[in-house]
Amino acid sequence: MLNRNILSIFFYTFAVHIDNLNTMAQKILVTGGTGYIGSHTVVELINAGYKTVIIDDLSNSSADVIDNIEKITGVRPAFEKFDLTDFERVEKFFADNSDIAATIHFAASKAVGESVEKPLLYYRNNLVSLMNLLDCHLKYDVNNIVFSSSCTVYGQPDKLPVTETTPRKDAESPYANTKRVNEDILRDSTVANPRLKGIALRYFNPIGAHPTALIGELPLGVPQNLVPFITQTAAGLRDELKVFGDDYDTPDGSAIRDYINVVDLAKAHVVSIERLLKQKNKENFEVFNLGTGNGYSVLEIIKGFEKVTGVKLNYKIVERRAGDIVKIWADTTYANEELGWKAEKGLEETLLSAWNWEKNVRGMK
């Protein structure tokens, strides 16, 4: 019996080793890989045994992230700095990297409010970068791409929670419209080129940080998202947190969102890559909602942060912000069942991870 058990363990270990060797032979391009969600995804890809290469122009991130990814994983991802709207540079990259198995495309301008003020910047950066990538995917026979989309494509839905079949509505902001148009570009490209396979992951609201507190959300300039503004206010970098509106049709008057831990979100990208590489996709273009299935208001997030950290926040109610919707949260049934993925981390753990990250960045105890 002992020998049989030893043999079973040996063959299991050998099979896992072979599987990891097969995975290690595959290189994943991560655009925007030094950014918030991109960096966490690079960590999870490395943990899953993939080789990674990052392209980022560092317009909203820092090259120091590469060092911290290496500290977490023990592996330093390859990195190239350039702008994806430069077609010649994108083409040179693919010509020099013939072993790319798939791309995860994060690189984009992403602030709702800024997009209302600077629509041309958003259309140029977000649309051209994807088109350049797809041109090179087709020319260099890279047939798999996961696209970083957003629940903003649903606009303000008539019915909640939203499913993947919920109709998309007219966008509430240029940022949201770039996500909608990019989904169409990717879908149409897979129709015209059947060898191309794509998955659009519609994120709800990513928050939190890696449990090591070595990577997290660190926007350059004034934060455009709620949680980094909360943590910077708690750390004393911001005098006051603005709550945009308290007269929405919600229980406490503030807007409601589905907040998902960034590590849970990152793991969904690994699952999606494996789905494409192992040809488990049912259609050449698929979409999945990535959320928790729960909605929390802005004021609930503030109170939750105060509870878990013991830090009181100085906040003020101001007028609504252009481009914001009232409330949205996900029906995650399809992603849970079809991808075999589920958000696991709770809100308090997630908010605490964001605060630990902020304290680490600021050298606070």
Tab-separated table of C-alpha atoms in Angstrom, residues 116-272:
chain	number	residue	atom	x	y	z
A	116	VAL	CA	-15.802	64.334	-20.177
A	117	GLU	CA	-13.262	67.173	-20.169
A	118	LYS	CA	-10.842	65.614	-22.678
A	119	PRO	CA	-12.841	63.356	-25.021
A	120	LEU	CA	-10.348	63.439	-27.907
A	121	LEU	CA	-7.543	62.210	-25.659
A	122	TYR	CA	-9.684	59.250	-24.641
A	123	TYR	CA	-10.861	58.334	-28.133
A	124	ARG	CA	-7.377	58.598	-29.596
A	125	ASN	CA	-5.612	56.675	-26.852
A	126	ASN	CA	-8.179	53.976	-26.143
A	127	LEU	CA	-9.342	53.169	-29.672
A	128	VAL	CA	-6.110	53.488	-31.641
A	129	SER	CA	-4.140	51.364	-29.181
A	130	LEU	CA	-6.525	48.414	-29.571
A	131	MET	CA	-6.647	48.729	-33.358
A	132	ASN	CA	-2.851	48.742	-33.536
A	133	LEU	CA	-2.702	45.635	-31.370
A	134	LEU	CA	-5.297	43.780	-33.447
A	135	ASP	CA	-3.538	44.649	-36.701
A	136	CYS	CA	-0.370	43.103	-35.311
A	137	HIS	CA	-2.198	40.136	-33.821
A	138	LEU	CA	-3.487	39.277	-37.261
A	139	LYS	CA	-0.215	39.944	-39.080
A	140	TYR	CA	1.893	37.938	-36.622
A	141	ASP	CA	-0.644	35.184	-35.956
A	142	VAL	CA	-1.343	35.917	-32.291
A	143	ASN	CA	-4.863	34.606	-31.988
A	144	ASN	CA	-5.891	35.261	-28.379
A	145	ILE	CA	-6.756	38.501	-26.620
A	146	VAL	CA	-8.473	39.381	-23.352
A	147	PHE	CA	-9.840	42.918	-23.299
A	148	SER	CA	-10.260	45.044	-20.187
A	149	SER	CA	-13.815	46.312	-20.541
A	150	SER	CA	-16.201	47.870	-18.047
A	151	CYS	CA	-19.702	47.727	-16.645
A	152	THR	CA	-20.039	51.315	-17.915
A	153	VAL	CA	-21.131	49.795	-21.255
A	154	TYR	CA	-24.513	49.111	-19.593
A	155	GLY	CA	-25.088	52.788	-18.829
A	156	GLN	CA	-27.859	53.123	-16.266
A	157	PRO	CA	-29.635	49.755	-16.653
A	158	ASP	CA	-33.403	49.476	-16.423
A	159	LYS	CA	-33.144	46.326	-14.328
A	160	LEU	CA	-30.678	45.197	-11.673
A	161	PRO	CA	-28.554	43.213	-11.311
A	162	VAL	CA	-27.107	43.280	-14.815
A	163	THR	CA	-26.328	40.095	-16.730
A	164	GLU	CA	-24.176	39.667	-19.816
A	165	THR	CA	-27.367	39.850	-21.894
A	166	THR	CA	-28.469	43.168	-20.373
A	167	PRO	CA	-28.720	45.628	-23.283
A	168	ARG	CA	-25.881	48.085	-23.591
A	169	LYS	CA	-27.063	51.678	-23.483
A	170	ASP	CA	-25.784	54.979	-24.786
A	171	ALA	CA	-22.625	55.762	-22.875
A	172	GLU	CA	-22.731	58.267	-20.030
A	173	SER	CA	-19.146	59.413	-20.709
A	174	PRO	CA	-16.497	59.315	-23.467
A	175	TYR	CA	-14.574	56.782	-21.337
A	176	ALA	CA	-17.582	54.460	-21.270
A	177	ASN	CA	-18.073	54.942	-24.989
A	178	THR	CA	-14.487	53.875	-25.726
A	179	LYS	CA	-15.144	50.610	-23.880
A	180	ARG	CA	-18.331	50.034	-25.861
A	181	VAL	CA	-16.690	50.840	-29.205
A	182	ASN	CA	-13.642	48.716	-28.395
A	183	GLU	CA	-15.888	45.754	-27.635
A	184	ASP	CA	-17.461	46.248	-31.064
A	185	ILE	CA	-14.050	46.491	-32.724
A	186	LEU	CA	-12.933	43.263	-31.079
A	187	ARG	CA	-16.185	41.432	-31.829
A	188	ASP	CA	-16.194	42.531	-35.493
A	189	SER	CA	-12.541	41.547	-35.852
A	190	THR	CA	-13.268	38.016	-34.602
A	191	VAL	CA	-16.134	37.749	-37.113
A	192	ALA	CA	-13.961	38.888	-40.006
A	193	ASN	CA	-11.001	36.753	-38.874
A	194	PRO	CA	-12.290	33.457	-37.440
A	195	ARG	CA	-8.883	32.412	-36.125
A	196	LEU	CA	-8.934	35.397	-33.746
A	197	LYS	CA	-10.514	34.756	-30.326
A	198	GLY	CA	-11.371	37.418	-27.793
A	199	ILE	CA	-12.878	37.760	-24.336
A	200	ALA	CA	-14.156	41.072	-22.981
A	201	LEU	CA	-14.210	41.220	-19.196
A	202	ARG	CA	-16.681	43.797	-17.948
A	203	TYR	CA	-15.295	44.987	-14.627
A	204	PHE	CA	-17.381	46.518	-11.959
A	205	ASN	CA	-15.354	48.579	-9.430
A	206	PRO	CA	-11.902	47.185	-8.567
A	207	ILE	CA	-10.555	48.212	-5.160
A	208	GLY	CA	-8.003	47.024	-2.622
A	209	ALA	CA	-4.389	45.973	-2.958
A	210	HIS	CA	-2.132	42.936	-2.880
A	211	PRO	CA	-1.943	41.386	0.629
A	212	THR	CA	1.821	42.068	0.704
A	213	ALA	CA	1.063	45.822	0.388
A	214	LEU	CA	3.776	45.956	-2.287
A	215	ILE	CA	1.452	46.863	-5.173
A	216	GLY	CA	-1.833	48.721	-5.209
A	217	GLU	CA	-3.642	51.674	-6.732
A	218	LEU	CA	-1.364	54.719	-6.865
A	219	PRO	CA	-2.670	57.195	-9.446
A	220	LEU	CA	-0.446	60.059	-10.505
A	221	GLY	CA	-1.985	63.376	-9.516
A	222	VAL	CA	-5.425	63.687	-7.944
A	223	PRO	CA	-7.199	60.295	-7.684
A	224	GLN	CA	-10.275	59.885	-9.872
A	225	ASN	CA	-11.558	56.764	-8.070
A	226	LEU	CA	-13.204	56.611	-4.661
A	227	VAL	CA	-10.994	54.300	-2.593
A	228	PRO	CA	-7.574	55.859	-3.373
A	229	PHE	CA	-9.108	59.247	-2.567
A	230	ILE	CA	-10.344	57.776	0.722
A	231	THR	CA	-6.938	56.344	1.629
A	232	GLN	CA	-5.102	59.529	0.637
A	233	THR	CA	-7.510	61.587	2.737
A	234	ALA	CA	-6.999	59.212	5.678
A	235	ALA	CA	-3.222	59.542	5.228
A	236	GLY	CA	-3.422	63.335	5.263
A	237	LEU	CA	-2.517	63.914	1.612
A	238	ARG	CA	-5.985	65.298	0.849
A	239	ASP	CA	-7.770	67.761	3.079
A	240	GLU	CA	-11.229	66.545	2.213
A	241	LEU	CA	-13.051	63.733	0.453
A	242	LYS	CA	-15.815	64.816	-1.901
A	243	VAL	CA	-18.975	62.715	-2.164
A	244	PHE	CA	-20.547	63.501	-5.517
A	245	GLY	CA	-24.258	63.744	-4.762
A	246	ASP	CA	-26.545	62.613	-1.940
A	247	ASP	CA	-29.824	62.970	-3.826
A	248	TYR	CA	-29.703	59.842	-5.959
A	249	ASP	CA	-32.524	57.303	-5.877
A	250	THR	CA	-30.711	55.064	-3.389
A	251	PRO	CA	-31.313	54.333	0.337
A	252	ASP	CA	-28.794	56.945	1.546
A	253	GLY	CA	-28.772	59.154	-1.551
A	254	SER	CA	-25.225	58.317	-2.678
A	255	ALA	CA	-24.355	56.304	-5.776
A	256	ILE	CA	-24.143	52.506	-5.560
A	257	ARG	CA	-21.464	50.319	-7.154
A	258	ASP	CA	-20.295	46.708	-7.075
A	259	TYR	CA	-16.798	46.787	-5.511
A	260	ILE	CA	-14.513	43.838	-6.289
A	261	ASN	CA	-11.121	42.991	-4.809
A	262	VAL	CA	-8.367	43.565	-7.365
A	263	VAL	CA	-6.694	40.194	-6.636
A	264	ASP	CA	-9.956	38.358	-7.321
A	265	LEU	CA	-10.244	40.367	-10.524
A	266	ALA	CA	-6.679	39.543	-11.555
A	267	LYS	CA	-7.294	35.830	-11.117
A	268	ALA	CA	-10.218	36.030	-13.536
A	269	HIS	CA	-7.791	37.145	-16.244
A	270	VAL	CA	-5.648	34.052	-15.730
A	271	VAL	CA	-8.751	31.874	-16.005
A	272	SER	CA	-9.752	33.709	-19.197
